[in-house]
CSV table of C-alpha atoms in Angstrom, one decimal:
chain,number,residue,atom,x,y,z
A,1,MET,CA,-7.8,47.7,62.3
A,2,TYR,CA,-11.3,48.4,60.9
A,3,ARG,CA,-13.7,45.6,62.5
A,4,HIS,CA,-16.9,47.0,60.9
A,5,LEU,CA,-17.9,48.1,57.7
A,6,LEU,CA,-20.7,50.0,56.1
A,7,VAL,CA,-21.0,49.1,52.3
A,8,PRO,CA,-23.7,51.2,50.7
A,9,LEU,CA,-25.0,49.6,47.6
A,10,ASP,CA,-27.1,50.4,44.4
A,11,GLY,CA,-28.0,48.2,41.5
A,12,SER,CA,-25.0,49.3,39.3
A,13,GLU,CA,-22.3,47.6,37.5
A,14,LEU,CA,-19.9,49.8,39.9
A,15,ALA,CA,-21.8,48.4,43.1
A,16,THR,CA,-21.0,44.7,41.8
A,17,ASN,CA,-17.4,45.3,41.7
A,18,LEU,CA,-17.6,47.2,45.1
A,19,VAL,CA,-19.2,44.1,46.5
A,20,THR,CA,-16.5,41.9,45.7
A,21,GLN,CA,-13.5,44.6,46.8
A,22,SER,CA,-15.4,45.1,50.2
A,23,VAL,CA,-15.6,41.0,50.7
A,24,GLU,CA,-12.3,41.1,50.0
A,25,PHE,CA,-11.2,43.7,51.9
A,26,ALA,CA,-13.5,42.7,55.3
A,27,ARG,CA,-12.2,39.2,54.8
A,28,THR,CA,-8.2,39.9,54.8
A,29,LEU,CA,-9.3,42.1,58.1
A,30,GLY,CA,-11.3,39.4,59.8
A,31,ALA,CA,-14.2,42.2,59.9
A,32,ARG,CA,-17.7,42.3,59.9
A,33,ILE,CA,-20.1,44.0,56.9
A,34,THR,CA,-22.9,45.9,57.2
A,35,PHE,CA,-24.5,46.4,53.5
A,36,PHE,CA,-26.7,49.2,53.0
A,37,THR,CA,-29.2,50.3,50.4
A,38,ALA,CA,-32.0,52.9,49.9
A,39,ARG,CA,-35.2,53.3,48.1
A,40,GLU,CA,-37.3,56.5,47.5
A,41,ASP,CA,-40.6,56.7,49.5
A,42,PHE,CA,-42.9,55.5,46.7
A,43,GLY,CA,-45.8,56.3,48.8
A,44,ALA,CA,-45.1,59.6,49.1
A,45,SER,CA,-45.5,60.1,45.5
A,46,GLY,CA,-48.8,60.7,43.6
A,47,GLU,CA,-48.3,57.6,41.5
A,48,GLY,CA,-47.6,55.9,44.7
A,49,ALA,CA,-50.8,57.2,46.2
A,50,LEU,CA,-53.1,56.2,43.3
A,51,GLN,CA,-51.4,53.1,42.9
A,52,ARG,CA,-52.1,52.1,46.5
A,53,THR,CA,-55.6,52.3,46.2
A,54,LEU,CA,-56.6,51.2,42.9
A,55,ALA,CA,-53.5,48.2,42.6
A,56,PRO,CA,-52.6,47.3,46.3
A,57,GLN,CA,-50.4,44.4,45.5
A,58,ASP,CA,-48.7,46.6,42.7
A,59,TYR,CA,-48.0,48.9,44.9
A,60,VAL,CA,-46.3,46.8,47.4
A,61,ASP,CA,-43.8,45.5,44.5
A,62,GLN,CA,-43.3,48.8,43.4
A,63,ALA,CA,-42.6,50.3,47.1
A,64,ALA,CA,-40.2,47.4,47.6
A,65,GLY,CA,-38.2,48.0,44.8
A,66,ASP,CA,-35.0,46.5,44.0
A,67,ALA,CA,-33.4,46.7,47.3
A,68,TYR,CA,-33.7,42.9,48.7
A,69,ALA,CA,-32.8,42.0,45.4
A,70,ILE,CA,-29.8,44.4,45.6
A,71,LEU,CA,-28.6,42.9,49.3
A,72,ALA,CA,-29.2,39.3,48.5
A,73,LYS,CA,-26.4,39.0,46.1
A,74,ALA,CA,-24.3,40.9,48.1
A,75,LYS,CA,-25.1,38.4,51.1
A,76,ALA,CA,-24.4,35.7,48.5
A,77,ALA,CA,-21.0,37.3,47.8
A,78,ALA,CA,-20.3,37.0,51.8
A,79,GLY,CA,-21.4,33.6,52.5
A,80,GLN,CA,-19.4,32.0,49.8
A,81,VAL,CA,-16.3,32.9,51.9
A,82,GLU,CA,-18.1,32.6,55.4
A,83,LEU,CA,-17.8,36.3,56.3
A,84,ARG,CA,-20.3,37.5,58.6
A,85,CYS,CA,-22.7,40.4,57.1
A,86,ASP,CA,-25.8,41.9,57.9
A,87,THR,CA,-28.1,44.1,55.7
A,88,VAL,CA,-30.2,46.9,56.1
A,89,VAL,CA,-32.4,48.9,54.0
A,90,ARG,CA,-34.0,52.8,54.5
A,91,THR,CA,-36.3,54.4,52.8
A,92,GLY,CA,-35.6,58.3,52.3
A,93,ALA,CA,-35.0,61.2,49.8
A,94,ARG,CA,-31.1,62.0,51.0
A,95,PRO,CA,-29.1,59.1,50.8
A,96,TRP,CA,-26.2,60.2,52.6
A,97,GLU,CA,-28.0,61.1,55.7
A,98,LEU,CA,-29.1,57.6,55.8
A,99,ILE,CA,-25.6,56.1,55.1
A,100,LEU,CA,-24.1,58.3,58.1
A,101,GLN,CA,-27.3,57.3,60.3
A,102,VAL,CA,-26.9,53.6,59.6
A,103,ALA,CA,-23.6,53.7,60.3
A,104,GLU,CA,-23.7,55.1,63.7
A,105,GLU,CA,-26.6,53.1,64.6
A,106,ARG,CA,-24.7,50.1,63.7
A,107,GLY,CA,-21.4,50.8,65.5
A,108,CYS,CA,-19.3,50.8,61.8
A,109,ASP,CA,-16.0,52.2,62.1
A,110,LEU,CA,-15.3,52.5,58.5
A,111,ILE,CA,-17.6,53.4,55.4
A,112,PHE,CA,-16.2,51.5,52.2
A,113,MET,CA,-18.4,53.0,49.3
A,114,ALA,CA,-17.8,53.7,45.9
A,115,SER,CA,-18.3,57.0,43.5
A,116,HIS,CA,-19.8,57.6,40.2
A,117,GLY,CA,-17.7,60.5,39.6
A,118,ARG,CA,-20.1,63.3,38.7
A,119,ARG,CA,-22.9,65.2,39.9
A,120,GLY,CA,-26.5,64.6,39.3
A,121,LEU,CA,-29.1,61.9,40.0
A,122,GLN,CA,-28.0,58.5,38.9
A,123,ALA,CA,-29.3,55.4,41.1
A,124,PHE,CA,-28.5,55.7,44.4
A,125,VAL,CA,-24.6,56.7,45.6
A,126,PRO,CA,-24.0,59.3,42.5
A,127,GLY,CA,-20.8,61.8,42.8
A,128,SER,CA,-22.6,64.3,45.0
A,129,GLN,CA,-24.0,61.8,47.8
A,130,THR,CA,-20.4,60.6,48.3
A,131,GLN,CA,-19.1,64.0,48.6
A,132,LYS,CA,-21.7,64.6,51.0
A,133,VAL,CA,-20.8,61.9,53.1
A,134,LEU,CA,-17.1,62.7,53.0
A,135,ALA,CA,-17.9,66.3,54.2
A,136,HIS,CA,-20.7,65.3,56.9
A,137,ALA,CA,-19.1,61.7,58.0
A,138,ARG,CA,-17.3,61.4,61.7
A,139,LEU,CA,-15.7,58.0,60.8
A,140,PRO,CA,-13.2,57.2,58.2
A,141,VAL,CA,-14.6,56.8,54.4
A,142,LEU,CA,-12.8,54.7,52.0
A,143,VAL,CA,-13.9,55.3,48.6
A,144,ALA,CA,-12.6,52.2,46.9
A,145,THR,CA,-14.0,52.8,43.2
A,146,VAL,CA,-14.8,55.9,41.2
A,147,GLU,CA,-16.3,55.0,38.4
A,148,ARG,CA,-14.5,57.4,36.0
A,149,ASN,CA,-11.2,56.2,37.1
A,150,ALA,CA,-11.6,52.7,37.6
A,151,PRO,CA,-9.6,50.4,35.7
A,152,ALA,CA,-10.9,49.3,32.3
A,153,GLY,CA,-10.8,46.0,30.7
A,154,ALA,CA,-13.2,43.5,29.2
A,155,ALA,CA,-11.8,40.9,31.6
A,156,ARG,CA,-12.9,42.6,34.6
A,157,ALA,CA,-16.2,43.6,32.8
A,158,ALA,CA,-17.2,39.9,31.8
A,159,ILE,CA,-16.1,38.6,35.2
A,160,GLY,CA,-18.3,41.0,37.2
A,161,ILE,CA,-21.1,40.0,35.3
A,162,ILE,CA,-20.6,36.4,35.4
A,163,GLN,CA,-19.9,37.0,39.4
A,164,ASP,CA,-23.3,39.0,39.5
A,165,GLU,CA,-25.1,36.1,37.7
A,166,HIS,CA,-23.5,33.8,40.2
A,167,ARG,CA,-24.9,36.0,42.9
A,168,SER,CA,-28.0,35.9,41.7
A,169,ILE,CA,-28.1,32.0,41.3
A,170,ALA,CA,-26.8,31.8,44.6
A,171,SER,CA,-29.6,34.1,46.3
A,172,VAL,CA,-32.2,31.9,44.9
A,173,LEU,CA,-30.7,28.8,46.3
A,174,ALA,CA,-30.6,30.9,49.7
A,175,GLY,CA,-34.3,31.5,49.6
A,176,LEU,CA,-34.9,27.9,48.9
A,177,ARG,CA,-32.9,27.0,52.2
A,178,ALA,CA,-34.6,29.6,54.0
A,179,ALA,CA,-38.2,28.1,53.2
A,180,MET,CA,-37.1,25.0,54.0
A,181,ARG,CA,-35.5,25.7,57.4
A,182,GLU,CA,-38.7,27.7,58.4
A,183,ALA,CA,-40.8,24.7,57.5
A,184,ARG,CA,-38.8,22.2,59.6
A,185,ARG,CA,-38.9,24.8,62.5
A,186,ARG,CA,-42.7,25.2,62.2
A,187,ASP,CA,-43.3,21.3,61.3
A,188,THR,CA,-45.4,22.5,58.7
A,189,LEU,CA,-45.6,22.6,54.9
A,190,PRO,CA,-43.5,25.1,53.3
A,191,ASP,CA,-45.3,27.6,50.9
A,192,LEU,CA,-44.9,25.6,48.0
A,193,ASP,CA,-46.0,27.8,45.6
A,194,PHE,CA,-42.7,29.9,46.2
A,195,ILE,CA,-40.6,26.9,46.1
A,196,ALA,CA,-42.2,26.4,42.6
A,197,ALA,CA,-41.3,30.2,41.8
A,198,LEU,CA,-37.8,30.0,42.9
A,199,LEU,CA,-37.6,26.6,40.8
A,200,HIS,CA,-38.9,28.3,37.7
A,201,TYR,CA,-36.6,30.8,38.2
A,202,ILE,CA,-33.6,28.4,38.4
A,203,LYS,CA,-35.2,26.6,35.0
A,204,SER,CA,-35.4,29.7,33.2
A,205,PHE,CA,-32.4,31.9,33.9
A,206,PRO,CA,-29.5,29.5,34.8
A,207,GLU,CA,-30.8,26.4,32.9
A,208,VAL,CA,-31.6,28.1,29.9
A,209,LEU,CA,-29.4,31.2,29.8
A,210,HIS,CA,-26.3,31.1,32.0
A,211,HIS,CA,-25.1,27.7,31.7
A,212,PRO,CA,-25.3,27.8,28.0
A,213,LYS,CA,-23.1,31.1,27.5
A,214,GLU,CA,-20.7,29.5,30.0
A,215,GLU,CA,-20.1,26.6,27.7
A,216,ARG,CA,-20.4,28.1,24.7
A,217,PHE,CA,-17.8,31.4,25.3
A,218,LEU,CA,-15.8,30.7,28.7
A,219,PHE,CA,-15.2,27.0,28.8
A,220,SER,CA,-14.8,26.7,24.8
A,221,LYS,CA,-12.1,29.4,25.0
A,222,LEU,CA,-10.1,28.1,28.3
A,223,ALA,CA,-10.5,24.7,26.5
A,224,ALA,CA,-8.7,26.3,23.3
A,225,ARG,CA,-6.0,28.0,25.3
A,226,THR,CA,-4.8,25.0,27.9
A,227,ARG,CA,-5.4,21.4,28.3
A,228,ASP,CA,-5.0,21.7,32.3
A,229,ALA,CA,-8.5,22.6,32.5
A,230,ASP,CA,-10.2,19.6,30.5
A,231,GLU,CA,-10.9,17.3,33.3
A,232,ILE,CA,-12.9,20.2,35.4
A,233,LEU,CA,-14.6,21.2,32.6
A,234,ALA,CA,-16.5,18.0,31.5
A,235,VAL,CA,-17.6,17.6,35.0
A,236,LEU,CA,-19.1,20.9,35.1
A,237,ARG,CA,-20.6,20.4,31.5
A,238,HIS,CA,-22.0,17.4,32.7
A,239,GLU,CA,-23.8,19.0,35.9
A,240,HIS,CA,-25.0,21.4,33.2
A,241,GLU,CA,-26.6,18.5,31.5
A,242,GLU,CA,-28.0,17.1,34.6
A,243,GLY,CA,-29.4,20.2,35.9
A,244,GLY,CA,-32.7,20.3,34.2
A,245,ALA,CA,-33.5,16.8,35.3
A,246,ILE,CA,-32.4,17.4,39.2
A,247,VAL,CA,-34.5,20.6,38.9
A,248,ALA,CA,-37.7,18.5,37.6
A,249,ASP,CA,-37.2,15.8,40.5
A,250,VAL,CA,-37.3,18.7,43.2
A,251,GLU,CA,-40.5,19.9,41.0
A,252,ALA,CA,-41.9,16.5,41.2
A,253,ALA,CA,-41.3,16.5,44.9
A,254,VAL,CA,-43.1,20.1,45.4
A,255,GLU,CA,-46.2,18.4,43.4
A,256,ARG,CA,-46.6,15.3,45.7
A,257,CYS,CA,-46.2,17.8,48.9
A,258,ARG,CA,-49.6,19.3,47.5
A,259,SER,CA,-51.5,16.3,47.9
A,260,ASP,CA,-49.6,14.2,50.5
A,261,ARG,CA,-48.1,16.0,53.4
A,262,SER,CA,-46.0,12.9,54.2
A,263,GLY,CA,-43.8,13.6,51.1
A,264,LEU,CA,-42.1,16.6,53.1
A,265,ALA,CA,-39.0,14.5,54.0
A,266,THR,CA,-38.7,13.6,50.0
A,267,LEU,CA,-39.0,17.2,49.3
A,268,ALA,CA,-36.5,18.3,52.0
A,269,LEU,CA,-33.8,15.8,51.4
A,270,ALA,CA,-34.5,16.8,47.2
A,271,VAL,CA,-34.2,20.3,48.3
A,272,ASP,CA,-30.9,19.7,50.2
A,273,ALA,CA,-29.1,17.9,47.7
A,274,PHE,CA,-30.2,20.3,44.8
A,275,ILE,CA,-28.8,23.1,46.8
A,276,GLU,CA,-25.1,21.6,47.9
A,277,SER,CA,-24.8,20.5,44.3
A,278,GLN,CA,-25.4,24.0,43.1
A,279,TRP,CA,-23.1,25.4,45.9
A,280,ARG,CA,-20.1,23.2,45.0
A,281,HIS,CA,-20.9,23.8,41.1
A,282,LEU,CA,-20.9,27.8,41.6
A,283,ASN,CA,-17.5,27.5,43.6
A,284,THR,CA,-15.8,25.8,41.4
A,285,GLU,CA,-16.3,27.8,38.7
A,286,GLU,CA,-15.5,31.0,40.8
A,287,GLU,CA,-12.5,29.4,42.6
A,288,ILE,CA,-11.0,27.5,39.8
A,289,ILE,CA,-12.6,27.9,36.2
A,290,LEU,CA,-12.5,32.2,36.5
A,291,PRO,CA,-8.5,32.3,37.7
A,292,ALA,CA,-7.6,29.8,35.1
A,293,ALA,CA,-9.4,31.8,32.3
A,294,LEU,CA,-7.7,35.1,33.6
A,295,GLU,CA,-4.3,33.2,33.4
A,296,HIS,CA,-5.2,31.9,29.9
A,297,LEU,CA,-7.3,34.0,28.0
A,298,SER,CA,-6.3,36.9,25.4
A,299,ASP,CA,-8.1,40.2,25.5
A,300,GLU,CA,-9.8,39.5,22.5
A,301,ASP,CA,-11.3,36.1,24.4
A,302,TRP,CA,-12.4,38.2,27.0
A,303,ARG,CA,-14.0,40.8,25.0
A,304,GLU,CA,-16.3,38.0,22.9
A,305,VAL,CA,-17.1,36.4,26.5
A,306,GLU,CA,-18.0,40.1,28.0
A,307,GLN,CA,-20.2,40.5,24.8
A,308,ALA,CA,-21.8,37.5,25.1
A,309,PHE,CA,-22.8,38.0,28.8
A,310,ARG,CA,-24.1,41.4,28.4
A,311,GLU,CA,-26.6,40.1,25.5
A,312,ASN,CA,-30.0,38.1,26.2
A,313,GLY,CA,-31.6,38.7,29.7
A,314,ASP,CA,-29.7,38.2,33.1
A,315,SER,CA,-31.2,38.9,36.2
A,316,ARG,CA,-28.9,41.6,37.3
A,317,VAL,CA,-30.5,44.4,39.1
A,318,GLY,CA,-30.2,47.7,37.0
A,319,GLY,CA,-29.6,45.8,33.6
A,320,GLU,CA,-31.7,46.8,31.0
A,321,TYR,CA,-31.6,43.4,28.6
A,322,ASP,CA,-34.7,42.1,30.2
A,323,GLU,CA,-36.8,43.5,32.3
A,324,GLY,CA,-38.7,40.5,33.0
A,325,PHE,CA,-36.0,38.7,34.9
A,326,LYS,CA,-35.2,41.9,36.8
A,327,LYS,CA,-38.7,42.1,38.3
A,328,ARG,CA,-39.1,38.5,38.8
A,329,PHE,CA,-35.8,38.2,40.7
A,330,ALA,CA,-36.9,41.5,42.7
A,331,LYS,CA,-40.1,39.9,43.6
A,332,LEU,CA,-38.5,36.3,44.7
A,333,MET,CA,-36.2,38.6,46.8
A,334,ASN,CA,-39.0,40.6,48.3
A,335,VAL,CA,-40.5,37.6,49.5
A,336,THR,CA,-37.7,35.8,50.7
A,337,ALA,CA,-36.7,38.8,52.6
A,338,ALA,CA,-39.8,39.2,54.5
A,339,GLY,CA,-39.9,35.6,55.4
A,340,ASP,CA,-36.5,35.8,56.8
A,341,ASN,CA,-37.0,38.9,58.7
A,342,TRP,CA,-34.4,41.1,57.1
A,343,GLN,CA,-34.3,44.7,58.3
């Protein structure tokens, strides 16, 4: 069977579901995945050329775009099931050609993709791009999801948004781990400003927005439908309550390192403990709470959960609810990618 999938992504909700599907498909086959996304050549535009001269840092951020943010969340989804994956970003005006080039270069034996199901320019993989891949590919292409034919339902939509937010959190945790790993390898201090920025994101997104929505809507509705989850829900709520204090401890360790390099060992231990606790928390929600909610919540429950998670700022690339979170997350992932030698 297929051993190496190429999965092209954009920042849409459709692509979020495609990541879930492709990871499960590859896990079932024992295959690996190369996640791929494309970005436009911002430097070739008049605006880009002007910005490169007048505002170099803004140009760098604009040129990088959302590509690494998109791929970071896909990597997080694969990592959750210990699935081997690579990532590739390419710049160009014709995405379908880039898809075929990368598939050939990487030795992929299946292109696993989605279609928005219509013509016209939308995000990265509009229907016309999918059709061109199908017309020119020399290897099998599986169109796993077509947007206009995708099964509707509040439960599916709500779970997709929750998983996407989890992947954003997991990507930031991966950035923390990578920064500390590189510091150990070089036997030097990590970029403390970058560490602080990652921690600030954790404070301002999951602690302030994501966790309260989980408790008020998902947890409370599950508790109202069954008593089977009471114990684990109590543990998760307690972990939410402790989260702010744990982040504050790591931040304090960062500040101590600024004036005393000997505090690096303490910082490393604090970061490792924080990451492990967050991973356990996310895995519990994904492996226990979401399946239980699927079993017990009503359609009306799911509609309320979906509406809640669509409101007030989330960090999903492509989301329009809070551009500040979107840009902040993308910028953090661009720095992470540069430090981790992504392609």
